[in-house]
Short mmCIF file of C-alpha atoms in Angstrom, two decimals:
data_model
loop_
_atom_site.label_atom_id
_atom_site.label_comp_id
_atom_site.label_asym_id
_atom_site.label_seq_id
_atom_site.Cartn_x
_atom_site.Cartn_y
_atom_site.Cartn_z
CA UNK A 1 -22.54 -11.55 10.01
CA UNK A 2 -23.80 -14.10 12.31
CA UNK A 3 -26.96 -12.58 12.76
CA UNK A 4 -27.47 -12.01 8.83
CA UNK A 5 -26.84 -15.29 8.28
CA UNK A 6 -29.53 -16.61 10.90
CA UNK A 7 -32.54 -13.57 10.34
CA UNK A 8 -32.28 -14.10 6.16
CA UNK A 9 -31.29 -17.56 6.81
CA UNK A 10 -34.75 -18.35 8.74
CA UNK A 11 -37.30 -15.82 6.46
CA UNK A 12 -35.63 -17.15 3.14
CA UNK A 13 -36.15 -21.33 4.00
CA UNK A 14 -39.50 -20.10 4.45
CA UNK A 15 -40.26 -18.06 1.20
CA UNK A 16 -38.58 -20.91 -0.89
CA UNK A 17 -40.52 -23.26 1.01
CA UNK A 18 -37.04 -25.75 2.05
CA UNK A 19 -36.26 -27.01 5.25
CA UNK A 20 -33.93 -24.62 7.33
CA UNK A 21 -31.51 -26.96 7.81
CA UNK A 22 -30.67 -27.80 4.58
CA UNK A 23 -31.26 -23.55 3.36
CA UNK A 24 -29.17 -21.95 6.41
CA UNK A 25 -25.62 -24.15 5.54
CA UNK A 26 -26.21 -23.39 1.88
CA UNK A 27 -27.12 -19.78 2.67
CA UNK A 28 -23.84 -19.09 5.45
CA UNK A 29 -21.23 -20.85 2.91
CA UNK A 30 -22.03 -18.75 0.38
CA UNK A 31 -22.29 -15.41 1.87
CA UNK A 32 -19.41 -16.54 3.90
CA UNK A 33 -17.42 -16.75 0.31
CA UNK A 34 -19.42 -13.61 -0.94
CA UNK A 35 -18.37 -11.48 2.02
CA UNK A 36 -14.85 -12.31 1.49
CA UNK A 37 -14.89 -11.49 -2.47
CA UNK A 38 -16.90 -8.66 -1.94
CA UNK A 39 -14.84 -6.59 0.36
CA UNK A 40 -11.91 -7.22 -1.76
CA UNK A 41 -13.72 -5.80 -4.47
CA UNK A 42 -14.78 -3.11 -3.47
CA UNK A 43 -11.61 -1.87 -1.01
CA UNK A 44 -9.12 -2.29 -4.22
CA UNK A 45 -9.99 0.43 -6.21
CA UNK A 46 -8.54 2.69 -3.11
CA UNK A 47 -5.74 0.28 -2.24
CA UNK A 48 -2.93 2.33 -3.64
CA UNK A 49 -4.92 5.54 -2.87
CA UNK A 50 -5.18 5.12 0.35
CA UNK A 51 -1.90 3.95 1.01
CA UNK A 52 -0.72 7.11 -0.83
CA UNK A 53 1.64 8.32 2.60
CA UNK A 54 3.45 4.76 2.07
CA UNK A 55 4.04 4.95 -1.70
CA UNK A 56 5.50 9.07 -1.64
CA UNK A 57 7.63 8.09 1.29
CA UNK A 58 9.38 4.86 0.75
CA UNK A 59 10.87 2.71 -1.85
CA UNK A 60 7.83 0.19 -1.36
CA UNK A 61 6.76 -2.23 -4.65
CA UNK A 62 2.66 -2.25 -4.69
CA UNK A 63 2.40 -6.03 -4.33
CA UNK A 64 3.75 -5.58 -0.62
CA UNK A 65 0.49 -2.97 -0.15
CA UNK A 66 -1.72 -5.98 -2.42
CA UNK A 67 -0.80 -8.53 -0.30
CA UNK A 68 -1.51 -6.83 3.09
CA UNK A 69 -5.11 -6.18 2.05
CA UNK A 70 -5.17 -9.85 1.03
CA UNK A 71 -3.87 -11.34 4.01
CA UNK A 72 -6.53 -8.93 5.97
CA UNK A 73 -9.31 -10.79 4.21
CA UNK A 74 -8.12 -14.04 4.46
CA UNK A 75 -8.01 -13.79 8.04
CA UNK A 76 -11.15 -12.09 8.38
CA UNK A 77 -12.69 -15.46 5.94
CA UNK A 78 -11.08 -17.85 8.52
CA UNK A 79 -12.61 -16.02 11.11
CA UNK A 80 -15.98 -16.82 10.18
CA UNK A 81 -15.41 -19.88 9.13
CA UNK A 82 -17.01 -20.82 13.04
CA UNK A 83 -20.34 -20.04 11.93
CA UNK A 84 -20.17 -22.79 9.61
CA UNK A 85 -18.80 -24.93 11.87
CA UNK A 86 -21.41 -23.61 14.46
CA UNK A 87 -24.19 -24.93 11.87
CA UNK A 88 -22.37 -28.25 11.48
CA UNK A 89 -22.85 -29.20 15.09
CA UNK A 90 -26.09 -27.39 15.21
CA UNK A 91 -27.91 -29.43 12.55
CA UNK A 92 -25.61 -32.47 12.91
CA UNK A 93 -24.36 -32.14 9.49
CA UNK A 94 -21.18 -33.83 7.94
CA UNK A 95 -19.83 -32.86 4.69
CA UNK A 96 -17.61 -35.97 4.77
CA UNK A 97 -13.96 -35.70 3.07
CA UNK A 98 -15.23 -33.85 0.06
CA UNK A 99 -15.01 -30.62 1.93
CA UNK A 100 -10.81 -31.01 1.65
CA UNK A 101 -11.71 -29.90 -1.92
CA UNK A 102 -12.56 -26.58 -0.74
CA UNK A 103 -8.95 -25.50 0.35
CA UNK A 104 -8.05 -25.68 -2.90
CA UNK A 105 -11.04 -23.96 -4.59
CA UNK A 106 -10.43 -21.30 -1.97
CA UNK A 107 -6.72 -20.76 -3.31
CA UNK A 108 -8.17 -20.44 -6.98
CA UNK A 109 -10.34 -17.89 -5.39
CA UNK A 110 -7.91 -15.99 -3.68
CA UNK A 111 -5.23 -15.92 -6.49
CA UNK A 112 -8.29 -14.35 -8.86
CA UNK A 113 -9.24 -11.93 -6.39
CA UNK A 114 -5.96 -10.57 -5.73
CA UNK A 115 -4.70 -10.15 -9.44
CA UNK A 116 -8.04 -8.65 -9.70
CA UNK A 117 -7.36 -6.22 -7.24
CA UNK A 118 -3.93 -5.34 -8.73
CA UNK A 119 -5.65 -4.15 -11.62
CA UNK A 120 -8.70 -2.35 -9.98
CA UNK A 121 -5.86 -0.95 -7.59
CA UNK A 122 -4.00 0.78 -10.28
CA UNK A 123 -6.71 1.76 -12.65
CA UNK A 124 -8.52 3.26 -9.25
CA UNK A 125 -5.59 5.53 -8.71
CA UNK A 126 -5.69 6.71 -12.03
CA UNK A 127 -9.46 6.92 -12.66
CA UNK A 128 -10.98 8.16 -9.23
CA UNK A 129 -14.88 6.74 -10.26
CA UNK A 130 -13.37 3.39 -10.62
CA UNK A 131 -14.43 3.05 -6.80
CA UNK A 132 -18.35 4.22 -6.99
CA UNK A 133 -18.64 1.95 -9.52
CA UNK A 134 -17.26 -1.37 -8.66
CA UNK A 135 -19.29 -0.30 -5.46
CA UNK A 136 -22.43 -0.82 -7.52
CA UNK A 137 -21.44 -3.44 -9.47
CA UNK A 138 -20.78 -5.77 -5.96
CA UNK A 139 -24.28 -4.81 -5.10
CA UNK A 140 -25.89 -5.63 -8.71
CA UNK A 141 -23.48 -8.79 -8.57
CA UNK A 142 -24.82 -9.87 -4.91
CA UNK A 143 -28.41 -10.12 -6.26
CA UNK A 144 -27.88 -12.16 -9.94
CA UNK A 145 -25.32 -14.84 -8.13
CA UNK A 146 -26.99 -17.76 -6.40
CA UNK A 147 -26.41 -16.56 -3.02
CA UNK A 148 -29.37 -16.40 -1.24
CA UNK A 149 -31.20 -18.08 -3.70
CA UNK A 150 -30.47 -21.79 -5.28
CA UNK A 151 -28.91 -22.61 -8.39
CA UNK A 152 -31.39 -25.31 -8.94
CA UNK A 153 -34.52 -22.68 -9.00
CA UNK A 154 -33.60 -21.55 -12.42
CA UNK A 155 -32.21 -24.22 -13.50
CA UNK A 156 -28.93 -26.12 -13.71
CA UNK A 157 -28.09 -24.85 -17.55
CA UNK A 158 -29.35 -21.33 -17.35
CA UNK A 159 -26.98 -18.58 -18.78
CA UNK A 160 -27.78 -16.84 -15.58
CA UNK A 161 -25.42 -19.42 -13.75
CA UNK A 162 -22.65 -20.61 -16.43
CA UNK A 163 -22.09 -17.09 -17.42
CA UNK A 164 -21.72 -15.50 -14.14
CA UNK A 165 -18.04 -16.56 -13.19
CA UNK A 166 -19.04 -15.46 -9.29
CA UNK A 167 -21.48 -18.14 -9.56
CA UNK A 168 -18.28 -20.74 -10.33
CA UNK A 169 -16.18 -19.56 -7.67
CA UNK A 170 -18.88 -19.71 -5.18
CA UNK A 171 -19.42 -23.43 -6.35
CA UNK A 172 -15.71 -24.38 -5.88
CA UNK A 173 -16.08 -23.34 -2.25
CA UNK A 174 -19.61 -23.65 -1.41
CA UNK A 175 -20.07 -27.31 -2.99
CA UNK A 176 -17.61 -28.87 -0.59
CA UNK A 177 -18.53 -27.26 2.40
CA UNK A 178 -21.97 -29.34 1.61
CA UNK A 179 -20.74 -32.47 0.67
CA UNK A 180 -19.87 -32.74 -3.20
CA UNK A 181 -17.27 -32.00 -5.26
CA UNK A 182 -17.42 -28.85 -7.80
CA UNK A 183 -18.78 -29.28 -11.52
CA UNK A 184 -14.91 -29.67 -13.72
CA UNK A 185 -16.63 -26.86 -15.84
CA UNK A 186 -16.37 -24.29 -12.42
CA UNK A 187 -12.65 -25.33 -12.22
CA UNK A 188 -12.05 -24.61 -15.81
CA UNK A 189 -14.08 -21.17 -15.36
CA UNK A 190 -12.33 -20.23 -12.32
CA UNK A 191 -9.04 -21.08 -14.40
CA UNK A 192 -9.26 -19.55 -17.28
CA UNK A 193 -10.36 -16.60 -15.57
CA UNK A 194 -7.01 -16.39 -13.57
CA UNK A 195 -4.90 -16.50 -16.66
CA UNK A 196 -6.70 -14.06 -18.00
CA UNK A 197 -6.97 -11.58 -15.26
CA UNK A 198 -3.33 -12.25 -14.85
CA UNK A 199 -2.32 -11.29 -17.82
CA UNK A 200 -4.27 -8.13 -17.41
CA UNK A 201 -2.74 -7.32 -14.34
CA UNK A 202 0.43 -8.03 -15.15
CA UNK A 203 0.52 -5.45 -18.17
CA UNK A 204 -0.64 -2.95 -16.35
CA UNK A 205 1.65 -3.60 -13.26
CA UNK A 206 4.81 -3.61 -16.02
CA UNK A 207 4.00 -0.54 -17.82
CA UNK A 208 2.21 1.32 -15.18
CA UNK A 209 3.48 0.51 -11.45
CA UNK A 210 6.32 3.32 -11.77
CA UNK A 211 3.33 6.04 -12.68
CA UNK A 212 1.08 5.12 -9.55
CA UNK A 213 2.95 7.18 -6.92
CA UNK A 214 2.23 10.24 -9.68
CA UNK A 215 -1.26 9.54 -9.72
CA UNK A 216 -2.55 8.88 -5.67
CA UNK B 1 31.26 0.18 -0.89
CA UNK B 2 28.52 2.72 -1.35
CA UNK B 3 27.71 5.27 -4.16
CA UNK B 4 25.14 7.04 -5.65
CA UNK B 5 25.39 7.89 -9.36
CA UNK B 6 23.18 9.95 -11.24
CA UNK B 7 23.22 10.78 -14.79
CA UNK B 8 21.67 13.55 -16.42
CA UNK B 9 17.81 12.75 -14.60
CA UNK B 10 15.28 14.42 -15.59
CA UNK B 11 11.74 13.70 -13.88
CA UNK B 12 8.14 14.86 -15.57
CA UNK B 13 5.38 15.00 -12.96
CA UNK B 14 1.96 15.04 -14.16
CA UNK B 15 -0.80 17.07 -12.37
CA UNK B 16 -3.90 15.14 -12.88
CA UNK B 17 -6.57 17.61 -11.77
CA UNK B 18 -10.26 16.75 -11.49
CA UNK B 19 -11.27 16.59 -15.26
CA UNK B 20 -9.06 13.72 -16.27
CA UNK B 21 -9.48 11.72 -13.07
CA UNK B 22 -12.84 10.19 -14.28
CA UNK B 23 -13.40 6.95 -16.34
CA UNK B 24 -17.45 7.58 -17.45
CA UNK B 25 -15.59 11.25 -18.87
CA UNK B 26 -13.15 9.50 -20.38
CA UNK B 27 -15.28 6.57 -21.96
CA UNK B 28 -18.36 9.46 -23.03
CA UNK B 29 -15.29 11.12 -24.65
CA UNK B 30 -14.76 8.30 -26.94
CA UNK B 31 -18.40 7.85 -27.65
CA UNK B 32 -19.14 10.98 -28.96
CA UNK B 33 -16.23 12.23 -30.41
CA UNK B 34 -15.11 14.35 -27.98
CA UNK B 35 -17.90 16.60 -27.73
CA UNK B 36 -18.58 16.06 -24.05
CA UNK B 37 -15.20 15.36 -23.39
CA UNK B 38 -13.39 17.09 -19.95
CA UNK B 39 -10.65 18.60 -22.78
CA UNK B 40 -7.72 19.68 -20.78
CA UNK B 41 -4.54 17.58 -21.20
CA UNK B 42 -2.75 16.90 -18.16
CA UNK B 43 -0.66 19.38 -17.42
CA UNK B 44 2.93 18.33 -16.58
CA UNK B 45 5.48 20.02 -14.56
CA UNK B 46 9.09 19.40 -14.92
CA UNK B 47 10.83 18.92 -11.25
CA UNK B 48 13.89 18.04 -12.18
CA UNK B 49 15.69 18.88 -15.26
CA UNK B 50 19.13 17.09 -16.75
CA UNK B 51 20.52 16.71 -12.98
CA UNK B 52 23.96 14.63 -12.67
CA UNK B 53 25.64 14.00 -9.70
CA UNK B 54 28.21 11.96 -8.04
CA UNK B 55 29.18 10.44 -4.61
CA UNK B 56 31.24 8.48 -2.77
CA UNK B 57 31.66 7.20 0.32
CA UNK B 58 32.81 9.86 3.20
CA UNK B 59 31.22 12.18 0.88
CA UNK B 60 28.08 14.89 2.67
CA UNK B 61 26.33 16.69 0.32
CA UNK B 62 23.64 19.64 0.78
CA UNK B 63 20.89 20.34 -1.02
CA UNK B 64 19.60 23.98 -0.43
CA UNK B 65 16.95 26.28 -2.77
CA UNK B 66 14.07 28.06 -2.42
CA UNK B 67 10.55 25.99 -2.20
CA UNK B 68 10.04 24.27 -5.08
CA UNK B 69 13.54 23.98 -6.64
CA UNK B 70 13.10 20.45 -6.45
CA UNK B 71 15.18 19.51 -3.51
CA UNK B 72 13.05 17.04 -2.19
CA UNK B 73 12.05 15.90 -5.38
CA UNK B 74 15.79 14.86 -6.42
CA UNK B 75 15.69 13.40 -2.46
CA UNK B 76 12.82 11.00 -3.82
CA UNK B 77 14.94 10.10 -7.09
CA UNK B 78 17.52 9.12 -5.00
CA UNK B 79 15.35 7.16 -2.91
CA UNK B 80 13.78 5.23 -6.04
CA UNK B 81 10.06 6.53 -5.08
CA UNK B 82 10.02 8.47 -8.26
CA UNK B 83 11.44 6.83 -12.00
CA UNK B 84 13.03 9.64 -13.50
CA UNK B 85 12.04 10.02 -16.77
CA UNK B 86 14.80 10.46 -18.20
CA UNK B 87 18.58 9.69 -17.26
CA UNK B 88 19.45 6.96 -14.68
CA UNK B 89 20.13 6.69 -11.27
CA UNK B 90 22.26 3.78 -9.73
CA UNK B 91 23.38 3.23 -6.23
CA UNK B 92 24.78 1.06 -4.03
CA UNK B 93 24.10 0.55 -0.63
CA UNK B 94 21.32 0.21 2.25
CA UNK B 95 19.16 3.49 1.69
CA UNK B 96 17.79 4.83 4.77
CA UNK B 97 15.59 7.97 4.10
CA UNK B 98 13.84 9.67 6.76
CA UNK B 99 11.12 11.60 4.71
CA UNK B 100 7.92 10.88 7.28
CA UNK B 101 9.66 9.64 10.34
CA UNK B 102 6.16 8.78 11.56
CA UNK B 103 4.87 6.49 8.43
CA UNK B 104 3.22 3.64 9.36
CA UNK B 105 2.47 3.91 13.07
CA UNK B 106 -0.56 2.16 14.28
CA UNK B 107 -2.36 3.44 16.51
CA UNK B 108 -3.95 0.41 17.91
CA UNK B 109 -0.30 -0.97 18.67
CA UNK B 110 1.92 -0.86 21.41
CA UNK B 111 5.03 0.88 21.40
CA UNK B 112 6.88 -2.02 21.00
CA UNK B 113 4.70 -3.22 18.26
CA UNK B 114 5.20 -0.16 16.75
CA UNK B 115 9.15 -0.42 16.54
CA UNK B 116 8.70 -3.73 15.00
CA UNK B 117 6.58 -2.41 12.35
CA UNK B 118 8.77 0.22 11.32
CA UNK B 119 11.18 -1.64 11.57
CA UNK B 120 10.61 -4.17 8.78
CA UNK B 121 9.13 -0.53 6.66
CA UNK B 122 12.80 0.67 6.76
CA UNK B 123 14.18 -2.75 6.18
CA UNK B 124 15.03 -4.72 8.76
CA UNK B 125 14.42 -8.56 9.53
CA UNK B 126 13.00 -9.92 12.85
CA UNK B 127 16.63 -10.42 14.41
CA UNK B 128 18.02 -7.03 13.85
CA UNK B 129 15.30 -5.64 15.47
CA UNK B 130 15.47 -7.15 18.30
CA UNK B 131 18.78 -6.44 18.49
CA UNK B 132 17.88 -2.80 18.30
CA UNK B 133 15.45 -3.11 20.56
CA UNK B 134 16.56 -2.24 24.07
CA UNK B 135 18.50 0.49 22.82
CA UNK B 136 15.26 2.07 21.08
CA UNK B 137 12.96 1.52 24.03
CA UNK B 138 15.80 3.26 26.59
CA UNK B 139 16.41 6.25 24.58
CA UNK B 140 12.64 6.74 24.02
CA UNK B 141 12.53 7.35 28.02
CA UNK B 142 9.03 6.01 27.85
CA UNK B 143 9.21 3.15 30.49
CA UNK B 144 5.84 1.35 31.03
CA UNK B 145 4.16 3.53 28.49
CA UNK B 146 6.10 0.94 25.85
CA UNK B 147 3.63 -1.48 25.71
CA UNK B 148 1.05 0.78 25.38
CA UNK B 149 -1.47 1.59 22.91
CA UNK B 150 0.59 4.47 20.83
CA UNK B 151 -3.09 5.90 20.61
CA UNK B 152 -2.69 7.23 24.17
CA UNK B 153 0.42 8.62 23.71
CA UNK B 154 1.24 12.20 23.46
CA UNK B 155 2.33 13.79 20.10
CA UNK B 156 5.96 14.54 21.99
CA UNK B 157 5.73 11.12 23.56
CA UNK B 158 5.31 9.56 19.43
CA UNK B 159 7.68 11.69 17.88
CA UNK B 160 10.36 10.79 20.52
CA UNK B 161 9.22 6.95 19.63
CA UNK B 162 9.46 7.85 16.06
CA UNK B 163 12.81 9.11 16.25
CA UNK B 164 14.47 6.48 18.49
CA UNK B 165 13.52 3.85 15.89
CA UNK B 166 14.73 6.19 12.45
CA UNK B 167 18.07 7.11 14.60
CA UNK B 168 18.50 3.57 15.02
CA UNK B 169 19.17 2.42 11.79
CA UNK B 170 22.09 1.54 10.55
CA UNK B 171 22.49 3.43 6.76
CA UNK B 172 24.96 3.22 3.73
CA UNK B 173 23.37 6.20 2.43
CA UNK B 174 21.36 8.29 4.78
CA UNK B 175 18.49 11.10 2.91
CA UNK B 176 16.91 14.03 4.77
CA UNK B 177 14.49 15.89 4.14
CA UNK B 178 15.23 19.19 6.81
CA UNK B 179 16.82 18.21 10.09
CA UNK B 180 14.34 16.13 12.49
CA UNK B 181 14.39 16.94 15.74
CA UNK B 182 11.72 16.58 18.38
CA UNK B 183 11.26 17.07 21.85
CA UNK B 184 11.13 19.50 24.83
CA UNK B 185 14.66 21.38 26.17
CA UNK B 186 15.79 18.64 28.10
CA UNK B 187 15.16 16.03 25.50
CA UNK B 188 16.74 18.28 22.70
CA UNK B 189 20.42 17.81 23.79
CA UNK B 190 20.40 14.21 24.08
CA UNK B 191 18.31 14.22 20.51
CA UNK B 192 20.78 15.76 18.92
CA UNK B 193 23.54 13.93 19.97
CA UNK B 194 21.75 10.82 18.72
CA UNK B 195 20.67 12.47 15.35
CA UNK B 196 24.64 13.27 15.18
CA UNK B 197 25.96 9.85 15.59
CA UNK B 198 23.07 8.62 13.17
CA UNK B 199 24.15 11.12 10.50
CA UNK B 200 27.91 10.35 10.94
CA UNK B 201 27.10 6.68 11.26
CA UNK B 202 25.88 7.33 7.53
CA UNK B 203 28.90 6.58 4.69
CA UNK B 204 26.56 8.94 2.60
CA UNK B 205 24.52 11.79 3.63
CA UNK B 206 22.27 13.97 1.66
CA UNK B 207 20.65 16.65 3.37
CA UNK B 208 18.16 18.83 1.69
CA UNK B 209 17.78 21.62 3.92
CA UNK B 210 16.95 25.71 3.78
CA UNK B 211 18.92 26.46 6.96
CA UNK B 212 22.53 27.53 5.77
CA UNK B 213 23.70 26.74 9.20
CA UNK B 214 22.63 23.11 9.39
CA UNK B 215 24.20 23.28 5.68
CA UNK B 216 27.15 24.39 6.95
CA UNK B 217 27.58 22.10 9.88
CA UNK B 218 26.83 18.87 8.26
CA UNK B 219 27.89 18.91 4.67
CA UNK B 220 31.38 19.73 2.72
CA UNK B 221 30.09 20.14 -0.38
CA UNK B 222 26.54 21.75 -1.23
CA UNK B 223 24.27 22.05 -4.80
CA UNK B 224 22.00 24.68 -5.33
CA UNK B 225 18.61 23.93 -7.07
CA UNK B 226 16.72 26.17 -8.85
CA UNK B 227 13.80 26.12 -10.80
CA UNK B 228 14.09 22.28 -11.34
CA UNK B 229 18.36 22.72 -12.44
CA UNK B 230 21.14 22.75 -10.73
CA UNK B 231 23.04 26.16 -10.88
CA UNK B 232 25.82 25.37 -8.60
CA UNK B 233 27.33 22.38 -7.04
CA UNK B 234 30.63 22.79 -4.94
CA UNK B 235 32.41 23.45 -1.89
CA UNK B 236 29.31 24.68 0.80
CA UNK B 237 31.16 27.89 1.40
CA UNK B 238 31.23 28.85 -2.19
CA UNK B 239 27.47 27.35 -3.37
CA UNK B 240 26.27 29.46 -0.07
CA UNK B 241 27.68 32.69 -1.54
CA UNK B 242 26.09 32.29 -5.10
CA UNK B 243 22.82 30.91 -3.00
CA UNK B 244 22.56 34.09 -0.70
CA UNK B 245 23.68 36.41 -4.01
CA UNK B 246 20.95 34.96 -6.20
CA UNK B 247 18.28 35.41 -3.62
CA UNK B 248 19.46 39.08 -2.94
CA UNK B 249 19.13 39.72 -6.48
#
């Protein structure tokens, strides 16, 4: 990931024409963020398949299975949280005390991503093409949210950003990390969207958790 | 206390075969009416049909039939991996089944990692096993090997691991799936001595097995399965005679 970070990180501050210094941070914060959404998105859809031997041979409830592949990923995020520490020191940056708002937009993040994933989880046990296709959407998603390139190149009120919700939760972390608080309207987003993908989850998880060991 | 109550269960499985397993199918099947649509329904077979049964502590009960009677099926009802879908089931007591004695080992993790892992699978907090501990590690006869990658190990060498953690558990109502066993001549004496105390340890035991004699060793009363309905439940001696006369037949 390092090395990702640092090859794109150089070639890109060149093709947009910025200084590295102030490209690379922006650049590893979000992919850092990206990484750690992405692989939960795309290993869900198999979480309950894959974990078939556990769910035909024990009483287990699915959230223990949901919450191991969360807890994976979290780690893994904190893990690579040195490189951005690495290109603190390196450039002799200093995101000053705004950056405490980043634990908390990382706990909005996480509580999306893993109702998310209790939905993908069941439907993908159900509907085996669930998987292929998240698996493209990630990829489609990568290249439309301001991750290797900046928000402010299309503009700060373009539809591409305000109606991309991957675009708000990469501002509640990324935004921080740099120095400023998140826009409200990102907190909101990434709020709205949790009640809403909660409630989603939930109804499926009431009427359908007893019908997933059936179905892997 | 512990009991086990069942009440007239019966449990619907569906087979969900390779037509009805895809979204884009389903969602084209809207679209155009149908037309293009995968068509089969899902085909469901019945395991288990209007089952009841009762027990009690003290109380050993076989279940014996040919393959696909539903013995293990009913062993999975019991366990609360499968809802019935109809009837109820209600019990009381720690449930300790022993389905895949081998679930959840990691490779990657020691032996002693290993039984901690388990461990908490089948229930038990930091304290009690720890408690368990020693007497796991010196029945697996494994010495040094314990904190070793269970990668390295030989299959005996992980089933004897495996079975030193199951036979340690302490169970209000104990469910088996066949007899496990493991383990080369010398070992199997001292295995089944274990697997003996384990079972009798047990204030319930059911034992779905198709070897009358472990039947016969291990249970007083016995129900015969067949075709997803039980045909006989009893005294073993008596089930066994309808059991052997049906198959004869």
């Amino acid at each position: 990931m390092g090395v990702f970070i640092l090859a794109l990180g150089t070639v890109f501050s060149q093709l947009f024409k910025m200084p590295v210094d102030e490209y690379l941070p922006f650049l590893a914060t979000g992919y850092l963020l990206w990484f750690f959404i992405s692989t939960l998105l795309t290993e869900a859809p198999n979480l309950f398949v894959e974990n078939a031997a556990y769910l035909q041979d024990l009483k287990i409830n699915l959230l223990v299975l949901l919450m191991r592949v969360v807890a994976r990923n979290v780690i893994i995020f904190f893990h690579n949280i040195v490189i951005i520490i690495v290109l603190y020191f390196y450039f002799e940056l200093w995101p000053g005390w705004a950056a405490i708002a980043a634990l908390p937009g990382f706990l909005l993040v996480v509580a999306n991503l893993t109702v998310v994933s209790l939905t993908l989880g069941i439907l993908g046990a159900r509907y085996r093409d669930i998987a292929p296709i998240i698996q493209n959407l990630v990829q489609v998603l990568f290249f439309i949210s301001p991750i290797t390139w900046l928000p402010k190149l299309v503009g700060g009120n373009s539809p591409i950003l305000y109606a991309n919700p991957i675009a708000h939760l990469l501002e509640l972390v990324r935004s921080p990390l740099l120095g400023s608080l998140p826009p409200a309207l990102s907190w909101e987003v990434a709020g709205g969207l949790l009640v809403v993908n909660l409630v989603i989850a939930l109804a499926l998880y009431v009427s359908k958790s007893r019908r997933v060991v059936f179905w892997v | 206390m512990a009991w086990i109550q069942v009440d007239n269960v019966t449990l619907d499985y569906p087979l969900i075969g390779m037509g009805s397993r895809s979204l884009k199918n389903r969602v084209l099947g809207l679209a155009t009416g149908g037309i293009i649509s995968s068509g089969d329904r899902i085909p469901i077979i019945r395991a288990l049909s209007d089952v009841s049964l009762r027990l009690q502590e003290g109380d050993r009960l076989g279940l014996i039939g040919h393959n696909g009677a539903g013995k293990s099926t009913l062993l999975k009802v019991l366990a609360g991996i499968y809802w019935p879908t109809q009837g109820r089931v209600a019990s009381q007591g720690h449930i300790v089944s022993t389905l895949n004695i081998a679930l959840g080992m990691e490779g990657e993790a020691t032996g002693r990692e290993n039984i901690y892992i388990r461990g908490r699978l089948l229930g038990l907090n930091s304290a009690q096993i720890t408690q368990k501990m020693d007497d796991i590690i010196a029945f697996t006869e494994l010495g040094d090997y314990i904190d070793m990658p269970v990668r390295i190990y030989s299959s005996g060498m992980s089933m004897r691991l495996a079975f030193a953690i199951v036979t340690a558990m302490d169970s209000d109502i104990l469910l088996m799936d066949e007899v496990i066993g493991t383990g080369d001549a010398a070992f199997i004496s001292k295995a089944e001595h274990r697997l003996n105390e384990f079972m009798n340890r047990s204030k319930i035991l059911v034992l779905a097995s198709h070897s009358e004699d472990v039947i016969r060793k291990f249970c007083a009363i016995c129900m015969l399965l067949e075709h997803s309905r039980v045909v006989a439940t009893g005294a073993t001696a008596e089930v066994l005679d309808i059991y052997r006369e049906r198959s004869a037949a």
